[in-house]
Amino acid sequence: MSGNEVFEMVSERGWNRGLNTMLRSGLARWFKTRMWWIQCLIWGSLIGLLLAAIAFNPEPPPSEDLLMLFTVFAGLFPAVGVVIIMQDALVGEKREGTAAWVLSKPLTRPSFVLSKIIANSAGILVTMVVVPCIIAYAIITFSQKASLNPLGFIESMGVIFISHFFFLALTLMLGTFFDSRGPVIGIPLGILFMQQNIIGFIPALGYVLPWNLVVPIGSSTPLVLSLMLKIPIPPGQLITLAAIVIESILFISIGLWRFNREEF
Amino acid sequence: MNPPNPYVIETHGLSKTYKKFKALNSLDLRVQQNSIFGFLGPNGAGKTTTIKLMLGLTHPTAGTASIFGMDSVERSVDIRARIGYLPQEPHFYEYMTARQTLHFTAEFFFKGPKKAIDERVNEMLALVDLEEKADRPIKTFSGGERQRLGIAQAQVNYPDLIILDEPAASLDPLGRRDVLEVMSRLRKYATIFYSTHILDDVQRISDTVVILNKGELVAEGPIEELLAGSEGVIYIIHLKGETEPELKKVQSQPWVSGVKTSQLNEETIWQVSVTDPDAAETHLLKLLVNDPVLVTEFRRKQYELEDVFMQVIEGGQNVRK
């Protein structure tokens, strides 16, 4: 149609067409609305207040126990938020009709799915990992009157994020298979809260579930704590870390394949 | 060199089955460039399924759809780069404003310049009379306002083909009139393919009409030809007085193929089917004016689209012109 001569047309071709537009919109959803500070407030205050209540107790626990509690809080609680946000990213859009609307534009399906992963990962990293961890770092440092190794702390934040990313990828994959919210929320939350029991029954599953990264199993030290304390990392935990990364990639691949077959 | 294809949309045996339900059965369709193509049918006829197949939102069970000469499955993204689409129930991101929604839509097509995109967005907001509400979140919008925003976003990219699924569904009469005006204006630049239940609108602005029923094409053709009816030319005559002798006189004319009579109060009504409309126009009334009957009404029967629609939907007739 005439009229568009003055415009510089989008020239992207191939699988990533529309990705930039979707990414800008997804990041704006996180960082140009109230969403980022509401999530920071929820997870920062939840983890911070719990930790502060314990750390500033007249009889505070030893620093190692405090760090252990921090890894459990930061590694498990926000995962619930990850599942709830990610189910809305796909099932919510399918049910509300916005997915069909944006896919009627020159946008590929892989771009749609990847934009959800990248934008939500960025939002989750900042609001559910970095901000609560910085608050926790300050509380731990002040209460113990000692500073933690910053590099070890940053590495441990990375592992916490990988643990959350496992649930992000799992929820996204389930969102491509189901149109109702029940299984998409229920299955990841079931895994999140039942991991300990599952590993109790079949210990080998400890290598493929993220529990071991953030919560101690028996007398072992979780990976996050090992990194913070700069103590030697047991090889089994590195296997778990690698398995979680591989599983997350697998979930995303399956999700991309399934979403390509989706009918609107 | 091949001549340019005059058809923007071509489907061949296009079919879609959901489990055991045949939503669309072997649809053959051709839509000419720069036409306004009305796509009619009762609920569940397969209109929205056809549109989704053309956009690549769903895949055909059999057959093909070609838009701008490109296959709807293989090249759906390239096709969508030249289309503007309004869904039946438009859903947008609720946290965005109308202006942000139009910017978001425009960015799928245009990289810049920013000033030109801003101007286009403002032009679209003015077109659908949403300037005052441009910076309010969509969650505060009424159904009609959402529909208007839907119409704006479908045009923001200067599309070559505009597909509108029930564009006037949630609009008041003034809004409907505005939409029809916009569609008529756009015909110069684009082909318009739209589905609707509002037969009056179709009759007013469409060039060509297709009627679908239960997934099958039951009528198609230029609007004038469909409105001419499938029963041939019929004259309606209202008479008062003794009509029996005149009836015999009329029936004996070589260009009269039949006369149906009925009674309404004191009037007798004839429906005279003719084989030669010119002869009928010249002689039919003259046969009656000199006799002791009073002709109170004389007209050629005009079909309304609603008549054609009801005939093909309820009567199971198949009308192709």
Coordinates of C-alpha atoms in Angstrom, one line a residue:
Chain A
M1 CA 0.0 0.0 0.0
S2 CA 1.3 3.4 -0.8
G3 CA 2.1 5.7 2.1
N4 CA 5.0 3.9 3.7
E5 CA 7.8 5.2 1.6
V6 CA 9.0 7.5 4.4
F7 CA 9.6 4.6 6.7
E8 CA 12.7 2.5 7.2
M9 CA 11.2 -1.0 7.0
V10 CA 12.1 -3.9 9.3
S11 CA 14.5 -6.0 7.2
E12 CA 15.0 -9.0 9.6
R13 CA 14.2 -12.3 8.0
G14 CA 14.4 -15.8 9.3
W15 CA 13.6 -17.3 12.7
N16 CA 14.2 -14.2 14.8
R17 CA 11.8 -11.9 13.0
G18 CA 10.0 -9.7 15.5
L19 CA 12.3 -10.7 18.4
N20 CA 13.6 -7.2 19.0
T21 CA 10.1 -5.7 19.2
M22 CA 8.8 -8.4 21.5
L23 CA 11.9 -8.1 23.7
R24 CA 11.5 -4.3 24.0
S25 CA 7.9 -4.8 25.0
G26 CA 8.7 -7.6 27.5
L27 CA 11.4 -5.6 29.1
A28 CA 9.2 -2.5 29.3
R29 CA 6.5 -4.7 30.9
W30 CA 9.0 -5.4 33.7
F31 CA 11.0 -2.2 34.0
K32 CA 8.6 0.5 32.8
T33 CA 5.6 -0.5 34.9
R34 CA 5.2 -1.0 38.6
M35 CA 6.0 -4.6 38.2
W36 CA 9.8 -4.3 39.0
W37 CA 9.5 -2.5 42.3
I38 CA 6.5 -4.6 43.4
Q39 CA 8.5 -7.8 42.8
C40 CA 11.6 -6.2 44.5
L41 CA 9.4 -5.2 47.5
I42 CA 7.9 -8.7 47.8
W43 CA 11.1 -10.7 47.6
G44 CA 13.4 -8.1 49.1
S45 CA 11.2 -7.7 52.2
L46 CA 10.3 -11.3 52.6
I47 CA 13.9 -12.6 52.5
G48 CA 15.3 -9.5 54.1
L49 CA 12.9 -9.4 57.0
L50 CA 13.1 -13.1 57.8
L51 CA 16.9 -12.9 57.6
A52 CA 17.0 -9.7 59.7
A53 CA 14.8 -11.2 62.4
I54 CA 17.2 -14.1 62.7
A55 CA 20.4 -12.2 62.3
F56 CA 19.6 -9.4 64.7
N57 CA 18.3 -11.8 67.3
P58 CA 19.9 -11.2 70.7
E59 CA 21.4 -14.7 70.4
P60 CA 22.2 -14.8 66.7
P61 CA 23.1 -18.1 65.0
P62 CA 26.7 -18.8 63.8
S63 CA 27.4 -17.1 60.5
E64 CA 27.4 -20.4 58.6
D65 CA 23.9 -21.2 59.8
L66 CA 22.7 -17.7 58.8
L67 CA 24.2 -18.2 55.3
M68 CA 22.5 -21.6 55.1
L69 CA 19.1 -20.0 55.9
F70 CA 19.7 -17.3 53.3
T71 CA 20.4 -19.9 50.6
V72 CA 17.2 -21.8 51.5
F73 CA 15.1 -18.6 51.5
A74 CA 16.6 -17.1 48.3
G75 CA 16.7 -20.4 46.5
L76 CA 13.2 -21.6 47.3
F77 CA 10.7 -18.7 47.9
P78 CA 11.1 -16.7 44.7
A79 CA 10.8 -20.0 42.7
V80 CA 7.0 -19.8 43.5
G81 CA 6.9 -16.3 42.0
V82 CA 8.8 -17.6 38.9
V83 CA 6.2 -20.3 38.3
I84 CA 3.3 -17.8 38.7
I85 CA 4.8 -15.2 36.4
M86 CA 5.8 -17.8 33.7
Q87 CA 2.5 -19.5 33.6
D88 CA 0.9 -16.2 32.7
A89 CA 3.5 -15.6 30.0
L90 CA 2.2 -18.3 27.8
V91 CA -1.1 -19.8 29.2
G92 CA -2.3 -16.3 30.1
E93 CA -1.6 -15.0 26.6
K94 CA -3.1 -18.0 24.9
R95 CA -6.3 -17.8 27.0
E96 CA -6.7 -14.0 26.7
G97 CA -6.1 -14.0 22.9
T98 CA -3.1 -11.7 23.0
A99 CA -0.8 -14.5 21.7
A100 CA -3.0 -14.9 18.6
W101 CA -3.1 -11.1 18.1
V102 CA 0.7 -10.6 18.2
L103 CA 1.3 -13.7 16.1
S104 CA -0.9 -12.1 13.4
K105 CA 2.0 -9.6 13.0
P106 CA 5.3 -10.5 11.2
L107 CA 6.6 -12.3 14.3
T108 CA 7.9 -15.9 14.3
R109 CA 6.9 -18.3 17.0
P110 CA 10.5 -18.9 18.2
S111 CA 10.8 -15.1 18.6
F112 CA 7.6 -15.1 20.7
V113 CA 8.8 -17.8 23.0
L114 CA 12.4 -16.6 23.3
S115 CA 11.2 -13.1 24.1
K116 CA 9.2 -14.5 27.0
I117 CA 12.3 -16.4 28.3
I118 CA 14.8 -13.5 27.9
A119 CA 12.6 -10.7 29.2
N120 CA 11.3 -12.7 32.2
S121 CA 14.8 -14.0 32.9
A122 CA 16.0 -10.4 33.1
G123 CA 13.1 -9.4 35.3
I124 CA 13.5 -12.4 37.6
L125 CA 17.3 -12.0 37.8
V126 CA 17.0 -8.3 38.9
T127 CA 14.0 -8.5 41.2
M128 CA 14.1 -12.0 42.6
V129 CA 17.8 -12.6 42.8
V130 CA 20.0 -9.5 42.6
V131 CA 18.0 -7.1 44.8
P132 CA 17.1 -9.6 47.6
C133 CA 20.6 -10.9 47.6
I134 CA 22.1 -7.4 47.9
I135 CA 19.7 -6.8 50.8
A136 CA 20.7 -10.1 52.4
Y137 CA 24.4 -9.4 51.8
A138 CA 24.0 -6.1 53.7
I139 CA 22.1 -7.8 56.6
I140 CA 24.6 -10.6 56.9
T141 CA 27.6 -8.3 56.7
F142 CA 26.2 -5.9 59.3
S143 CA 24.9 -8.5 61.7
Q144 CA 28.1 -10.5 61.7
K145 CA 30.4 -7.5 61.5
A146 CA 32.3 -9.3 58.8
S147 CA 32.3 -9.1 55.1
L148 CA 31.6 -12.0 52.8
N149 CA 33.7 -12.7 49.8
P150 CA 32.0 -10.6 47.1
L151 CA 33.0 -12.8 44.3
G152 CA 31.8 -16.0 46.0
F153 CA 28.5 -14.2 46.7
I154 CA 28.1 -13.2 43.1
E155 CA 28.8 -16.8 42.0
S156 CA 26.2 -18.0 44.5
M157 CA 23.7 -15.5 43.1
G158 CA 24.4 -17.1 39.7
V159 CA 23.6 -20.6 41.0
I160 CA 20.4 -19.3 42.7
F161 CA 19.4 -17.8 39.3
I162 CA 20.1 -21.2 37.5
S163 CA 17.9 -22.9 40.1
H164 CA 15.1 -20.4 39.3
F165 CA 15.7 -20.7 35.6
F166 CA 15.0 -24.4 35.8
F167 CA 11.5 -23.6 37.0
L168 CA 11.1 -20.8 34.4
A169 CA 12.0 -23.2 31.6
L170 CA 9.8 -26.1 33.0
T171 CA 6.8 -23.8 33.4
L172 CA 7.2 -22.4 30.0
M173 CA 7.4 -25.8 28.4
L174 CA 4.3 -26.9 30.3
G175 CA 2.6 -23.7 29.1
T176 CA 3.1 -24.9 25.5
F177 CA 1.3 -28.2 26.2
F178 CA -1.6 -27.1 28.3
D179 CA -4.3 -24.4 27.9
S180 CA -5.4 -24.4 31.5
R181 CA -3.4 -22.9 34.4
G182 CA -3.8 -25.8 36.8
P183 CA -1.2 -28.2 35.5
V184 CA 1.2 -25.4 34.5
I185 CA 1.3 -24.1 38.0
G186 CA 0.7 -27.4 39.8
I187 CA 3.5 -29.5 38.3
P188 CA 6.4 -27.1 38.9
L189 CA 5.1 -26.2 42.4
G190 CA 4.7 -29.9 43.1
I191 CA 8.3 -30.6 42.1
L192 CA 9.5 -27.5 44.0
F193 CA 7.9 -28.6 47.3
M194 CA 8.2 -32.4 46.9
Q195 CA 11.9 -32.5 45.8
Q196 CA 13.1 -33.5 49.3
N197 CA 10.6 -36.4 49.4
I198 CA 11.4 -37.5 45.8
I199 CA 15.1 -37.5 46.5
G200 CA 14.4 -39.3 49.8
F201 CA 12.8 -42.2 47.8
I202 CA 15.2 -42.1 44.9
P203 CA 18.5 -40.5 45.9
A204 CA 19.9 -40.6 42.4
L205 CA 17.3 -37.9 41.4
G206 CA 19.3 -35.5 43.6
Y207 CA 21.6 -35.1 40.7
V208 CA 18.8 -33.9 38.3
L209 CA 16.7 -31.7 40.7
P210 CA 17.8 -28.2 41.7
W211 CA 17.2 -28.9 45.5
N212 CA 20.8 -29.9 46.0
L213 CA 22.0 -26.5 44.7
V214 CA 20.3 -24.5 47.4
V215 CA 19.3 -26.8 50.3
P216 CA 21.6 -29.2 52.1
I217 CA 20.9 -32.9 51.7
G218 CA 21.9 -34.8 54.9
S219 CA 25.2 -33.4 56.0
S220 CA 26.3 -32.1 52.6
T221 CA 26.8 -28.4 51.9
P222 CA 24.7 -27.0 49.1
L223 CA 26.5 -25.5 46.2
V224 CA 25.4 -22.0 46.9
L225 CA 26.9 -22.1 50.4
S226 CA 30.1 -23.8 49.2
L227 CA 30.6 -20.9 46.8
M228 CA 29.9 -18.2 49.4
L229 CA 32.3 -19.8 51.9
K230 CA 34.9 -20.6 49.2
I231 CA 35.2 -24.2 50.4
P232 CA 35.9 -27.1 48.0
I233 CA 32.8 -28.1 45.9
P234 CA 31.9 -31.8 45.9
P235 CA 31.9 -33.2 42.3
G236 CA 28.3 -34.4 42.7
Q237 CA 27.1 -30.8 43.0
L238 CA 28.8 -29.8 39.8
I239 CA 27.0 -32.7 38.1
T240 CA 23.7 -31.4 39.4
L241 CA 24.6 -27.9 38.2
A242 CA 25.4 -29.2 34.7
A243 CA 22.2 -31.4 34.7
I244 CA 20.0 -28.5 35.7
V245 CA 21.5 -26.4 32.8
I246 CA 21.0 -29.2 30.3
E247 CA 17.4 -29.9 31.5
S248 CA 16.6 -26.2 31.2
I249 CA 17.9 -26.1 27.6
L250 CA 15.9 -29.3 26.9
F251 CA 12.7 -27.8 28.4
I252 CA 13.1 -24.7 26.2
S253 CA 13.8 -26.8 23.1
I254 CA 10.7 -28.9 23.7
G255 CA 8.7 -25.8 24.4
L256 CA 9.9 -24.2 21.1
W257 CA 9.0 -27.4 19.2
R258 CA 5.6 -27.6 20.8
F259 CA 4.7 -24.0 20.3
N260 CA 5.4 -24.2 16.6
R261 CA 2.6 -26.8 16.4
E262 CA 0.2 -24.7 18.4
E263 CA -3.1 -23.7 16.8
F264 CA -4.8 -20.5 17.6
Chain B
M1 CA 6.8 -12.8 -18.6
N2 CA 3.7 -13.9 -16.7
P3 CA 1.0 -11.3 -16.2
P4 CA 0.6 -10.1 -12.6
N5 CA -1.8 -12.3 -10.6
P6 CA -5.0 -10.2 -10.1
Y7 CA -6.0 -12.3 -7.1
V8 CA -4.8 -11.4 -3.6
I9 CA -6.2 -14.5 -2.0
E10 CA -6.6 -17.9 -3.6
T11 CA -7.6 -21.0 -1.8
H12 CA -7.9 -24.5 -3.3
G13 CA -9.7 -27.3 -1.5
L14 CA -8.9 -25.6 1.8
S15 CA -10.1 -27.8 4.7
K16 CA -9.8 -27.9 8.4
T17 CA -10.9 -30.7 10.7
Y18 CA -10.7 -30.4 14.5
K19 CA -10.7 -34.0 15.8
K20 CA -13.9 -35.3 14.0
F21 CA -15.5 -31.9 13.4
K22 CA -15.2 -30.5 9.9
A23 CA -14.8 -26.8 10.4
L24 CA -14.1 -26.0 6.8
N25 CA -14.6 -28.3 3.8
S26 CA -12.8 -27.8 0.5
L27 CA -13.1 -24.1 0.2
D28 CA -12.2 -22.6 -3.2
L29 CA -12.0 -18.8 -3.0
R30 CA -10.5 -16.1 -5.1
V31 CA -10.4 -12.5 -4.0
Q32 CA -9.5 -9.8 -6.5
Q33 CA -7.1 -7.0 -5.8
N34 CA -8.6 -3.7 -4.4
S35 CA -12.0 -5.3 -3.9
I36 CA -14.2 -5.2 -0.7
F37 CA -14.9 -8.9 -0.1
G38 CA -17.8 -9.7 2.2
F39 CA -17.5 -13.0 4.0
L40 CA -20.9 -14.1 5.4
G41 CA -22.2 -17.0 7.3
P42 CA -24.0 -18.0 10.5
N43 CA -22.0 -18.7 13.7
G44 CA -19.8 -21.7 13.3
A45 CA -19.9 -21.5 9.5
G46 CA -16.1 -21.5 9.4
K47 CA -15.4 -17.8 8.7
T48 CA -12.9 -17.3 11.5
T49 CA -11.2 -20.6 10.8
T50 CA -10.7 -19.5 7.2
I51 CA -9.2 -16.2 8.3
K52 CA -6.9 -18.0 10.8
L53 CA -5.8 -20.4 8.1
M54 CA -4.9 -17.5 5.8
L55 CA -2.9 -15.9 8.6
G56 CA -1.0 -19.1 9.4
L57 CA -2.4 -19.1 12.9
T58 CA -3.7 -22.6 12.3
H59 CA -2.7 -25.2 9.7
P60 CA -5.0 -26.7 7.0
T61 CA -5.9 -30.4 7.2
A62 CA -6.0 -30.4 3.4
G63 CA -5.8 -27.9 0.5
T64 CA -3.8 -24.7 0.2
A65 CA -4.2 -21.0 0.8
S66 CA -2.1 -18.6 -1.2
I67 CA -1.9 -14.9 -0.2
F68 CA -0.1 -12.5 -2.6
G69 CA 1.0 -15.7 -4.4
M70 CA 2.7 -17.0 -1.2
D71 CA 1.8 -20.2 0.6
S72 CA 0.1 -19.5 3.9
V73 CA 2.0 -22.3 5.7
E74 CA 5.5 -21.8 4.2
R75 CA 5.6 -18.1 4.2
S76 CA 3.1 -16.9 6.8
V77 CA 5.5 -14.3 8.3
D78 CA 6.1 -12.7 4.9
I79 CA 2.4 -12.7 4.3
R80 CA 1.7 -11.1 7.6
A81 CA 4.2 -8.4 6.9
R82 CA 1.7 -7.1 4.2
I83 CA -1.5 -7.7 6.1
G84 CA -3.5 -5.7 8.7
Y85 CA -5.8 -7.9 10.9
L86 CA -8.6 -7.2 13.3
P87 CA -9.6 -10.2 15.3
Q88 CA -13.2 -10.9 16.1
E89 CA -12.7 -10.0 19.8
P90 CA -9.6 -7.8 19.9
H91 CA -7.4 -8.5 22.9
F92 CA -4.4 -6.3 23.6
Y93 CA -1.9 -6.0 26.4
E94 CA -3.9 -4.4 29.2
Y95 CA -1.0 -2.5 30.7
M96 CA -0.3 -0.7 27.5
T97 CA -2.0 2.5 26.5
A98 CA -3.6 2.9 23.1
R99 CA -0.6 4.9 21.9
Q100 CA 1.8 2.3 23.1
T101 CA -0.2 -0.5 21.5
L102 CA 0.0 1.3 18.1
H103 CA 3.7 2.0 18.6
F104 CA 4.2 -1.7 19.5
T105 CA 2.3 -2.8 16.4
A106 CA 4.2 -0.3 14.1
E107 CA 7.5 -1.6 15.3
F108 CA 6.9 -5.0 13.8
F109 CA 6.9 -3.2 10.4
F110 CA 9.0 0.0 10.7
K111 CA 12.4 0.6 12.3
G112 CA 12.1 4.4 11.9
P113 CA 12.3 7.3 11.6
K114 CA 10.7 7.8 15.0
K115 CA 9.0 11.1 13.9
A116 CA 7.2 9.4 11.0
I117 CA 6.1 6.5 13.3
D118 CA 4.8 9.0 15.9
E119 CA 2.9 10.8 13.1
R120 CA 1.4 7.6 11.8
V121 CA 0.3 6.6 15.3
N122 CA -1.3 10.0 15.8
E123 CA -3.0 9.8 12.5
M124 CA -4.5 6.4 13.4
L125 CA -5.6 7.6 16.8
A126 CA -7.4 10.5 15.0
L127 CA -8.9 8.1 12.5
V128 CA -10.7 6.1 15.2
D129 CA -11.3 9.1 17.4
L130 CA -9.2 7.9 20.3
E131 CA -6.9 10.9 20.6
E132 CA -8.3 11.9 24.0
K133 CA -7.9 8.4 25.4
A134 CA -4.6 7.7 23.7
D135 CA -2.6 7.7 27.0
R136 CA -5.0 5.7 29.1
P137 CA -4.3 2.0 29.8
I138 CA -6.4 -0.3 27.7
K139 CA -7.8 -2.0 30.8
T140 CA -10.0 1.1 31.1
F141 CA -11.4 0.8 27.6
S142 CA -15.0 -0.2 26.7
G143 CA -15.7 -2.9 24.1
G144 CA -16.4 -0.2 21.4
E145 CA -13.1 1.6 22.2
R146 CA -11.2 -1.6 21.9
Q147 CA -12.8 -2.4 18.6
R148 CA -11.8 1.1 17.3
L149 CA -8.2 0.6 18.5
G150 CA -8.3 -2.8 16.7
I151 CA -9.3 -1.1 13.5
A152 CA -6.5 1.4 14.0
Q153 CA -3.8 -1.2 14.6
A154 CA -4.9 -3.1 11.6
Q155 CA -4.1 -0.2 9.4
V156 CA -1.0 1.2 11.0
N157 CA 1.4 -0.5 8.6
Y158 CA -0.3 0.6 5.3
P159 CA -1.3 -3.0 4.6
D160 CA -2.0 -4.3 1.1
L161 CA -4.7 -6.6 2.5
I162 CA -6.9 -5.8 5.5
I163 CA -8.6 -8.8 7.1
L164 CA -11.4 -7.7 9.5
D165 CA -13.3 -10.3 11.5
E166 CA -16.6 -8.8 12.5
P167 CA -15.3 -5.2 12.4
A168 CA -18.6 -3.5 13.4
A169 CA -19.7 -6.1 16.0
S170 CA -19.4 -3.9 19.1
L171 CA -19.9 -0.5 17.6
D172 CA -22.9 1.8 17.8
P173 CA -24.6 2.9 14.6
L174 CA -22.3 6.0 14.3
G175 CA -19.2 3.9 14.9
R176 CA -20.4 1.4 12.3
R177 CA -21.0 4.1 9.7
D178 CA -17.4 5.5 10.4
V179 CA -15.9 2.0 9.9
L180 CA -17.7 1.5 6.6
E181 CA -16.5 4.9 5.4
V182 CA -12.9 4.1 6.4
M183 CA -13.3 0.8 4.5
S184 CA -14.6 2.5 1.4
R185 CA -11.7 5.0 1.5
L186 CA -9.1 2.3 1.9
R187 CA -10.3 0.3 -1.2
K188 CA -8.1 2.6 -3.3
Y189 CA -5.0 1.3 -1.6
A190 CA -5.8 -2.1 -0.3
T191 CA -8.0 -5.2 -0.6
I192 CA -10.5 -5.6 2.2
F193 CA -11.6 -9.0 3.3
Y194 CA -14.1 -8.9 6.1
S195 CA -16.5 -11.2 7.8
T196 CA -19.7 -10.0 9.3
H197 CA -23.2 -10.8 10.4
I198 CA -24.5 -7.3 9.5
L199 CA -26.0 -8.0 6.0
D200 CA -26.9 -4.4 5.5
D201 CA -23.3 -3.3 5.7
V202 CA -22.2 -5.9 3.2
Q203 CA -24.9 -4.9 0.8
R204 CA -23.8 -1.3 1.1
I205 CA -20.1 -1.6 0.5
S206 CA -19.0 -5.0 -0.8
D207 CA -18.1 -5.8 -4.4
T208 CA -18.2 -9.5 -3.9
V209 CA -19.8 -11.7 -1.4
V210 CA -19.3 -15.3 -0.3
I211 CA -21.7 -17.1 2.0
L212 CA -20.4 -20.0 4.0
N213 CA -22.6 -22.5 5.8
K214 CA -21.4 -25.5 7.9
G215 CA -17.9 -25.1 6.5
E216 CA -19.0 -25.1 2.9
L217 CA -19.3 -22.3 0.4
V218 CA -22.9 -22.0 -0.5
A219 CA -23.0 -18.8 -2.5
E220 CA -20.6 -16.5 -4.1
G221 CA -20.5 -13.8 -6.7
P222 CA -20.6 -10.0 -7.3
I223 CA -23.1 -8.4 -5.0
E224 CA -25.4 -7.2 -7.9
E225 CA -25.6 -10.6 -9.4
L226 CA -26.5 -12.2 -6.1
L227 CA -29.1 -9.6 -5.4
A228 CA -30.6 -10.3 -8.8
G229 CA -31.8 -13.6 -7.3
S230 CA -31.7 -17.1 -8.6
E231 CA -35.4 -17.2 -9.6
G232 CA -35.0 -14.9 -12.7
V233 CA -36.8 -11.6 -13.1
I234 CA -40.1 -11.2 -11.2
Y235 CA -42.6 -8.4 -11.3
I236 CA -44.8 -7.7 -8.4
I237 CA -48.3 -6.4 -9.2
H238 CA -51.0 -5.4 -6.7
L239 CA -54.5 -5.3 -8.2
K240 CA -58.0 -4.5 -7.1
G241 CA -61.2 -5.8 -8.8
E242 CA -62.0 -8.8 -10.9
T243 CA -58.6 -10.2 -12.0
E244 CA -59.4 -13.6 -13.5
P245 CA -59.7 -12.5 -17.2
E246 CA -56.5 -10.4 -17.0
L247 CA -54.7 -13.3 -15.4
K248 CA -55.4 -15.5 -18.4
K249 CA -54.3 -12.7 -20.7
V250 CA -51.0 -12.2 -18.9
Q251 CA -50.3 -16.0 -18.7
S252 CA -50.8 -16.3 -22.5
Q253 CA -47.8 -13.9 -23.2
P254 CA -44.8 -15.8 -24.6
W255 CA -42.4 -14.0 -22.3
V256 CA -44.3 -15.0 -19.1
S257 CA -43.1 -18.2 -17.5
G258 CA -45.4 -18.2 -14.6
V259 CA -47.7 -16.3 -12.3
K260 CA -48.1 -16.8 -8.6
T261 CA -51.2 -15.3 -7.0
S262 CA -52.0 -14.4 -3.5
Q263 CA -54.6 -12.3 -1.6
L264 CA -53.9 -9.5 0.9
N265 CA -57.1 -7.9 2.3
E266 CA -59.0 -6.6 -0.8
E267 CA -55.9 -6.8 -3.1
T268 CA -54.8 -9.5 -5.3
I269 CA -51.0 -9.9 -5.6
W270 CA -49.3 -11.4 -8.6
Q271 CA -45.7 -12.4 -8.9
V272 CA -45.1 -12.6 -12.6
S273 CA -41.9 -14.5 -13.6
V274 CA -40.7 -13.4 -17.0
T275 CA -38.2 -14.7 -19.5
D276 CA -37.7 -11.4 -21.3
P277 CA -37.4 -8.5 -18.9
D278 CA -37.4 -5.9 -21.7
A279 CA -40.7 -7.2 -23.2
A280 CA -42.2 -7.3 -19.7
E281 CA -41.1 -3.8 -18.9
T282 CA -42.6 -2.5 -22.2
H283 CA -45.9 -4.5 -22.3
L284 CA -46.8 -5.9 -18.9
L285 CA -48.4 -2.8 -17.4
K286 CA -50.1 -1.9 -20.7
L287 CA -51.9 -5.2 -20.6
L288 CA -53.6 -4.1 -17.4
V289 CA -54.3 -0.4 -17.5
N290 CA -57.2 -0.5 -20.1
D291 CA -59.1 -3.1 -18.2
P292 CA -61.5 -2.6 -15.3
V293 CA -59.0 -3.6 -12.7
L294 CA -57.1 -1.1 -10.6
V295 CA -53.3 -1.5 -10.4
T296 CA -52.2 -0.1 -7.0
E297 CA -48.6 -1.2 -7.2
F298 CA -46.2 -2.3 -10.0
R299 CA -42.5 -3.0 -9.4
R300 CA -39.7 -5.3 -10.3
K301 CA -38.8 -7.5 -7.4
Q302 CA -35.5 -6.4 -5.7
Y303 CA -33.8 -9.0 -3.6
E304 CA -32.2 -7.9 -0.3
L305 CA -29.0 -9.7 0.7
E306 CA -31.0 -11.0 3.6
D307 CA -33.3 -12.8 1.2
V308 CA -30.4 -14.4 -0.5
F309 CA -28.8 -15.3 2.8
M310 CA -31.9 -16.9 4.2
Q311 CA -32.5 -18.8 0.9
V312 CA -29.0 -20.4 0.9
I313 CA -28.8 -21.0 4.6
E314 CA -32.3 -22.3 5.3
G315 CA -33.3 -23.5 1.8
G316 CA -30.0 -25.3 1.3
Q317 CA -29.7 -23.7 -2.2
N318 CA -26.3 -23.3 -3.8
V319 CA -25.8 -20.0 -5.6
R320 CA -22.7 -19.3 -7.6
K321 CA -22.5 -16.5 -10.0

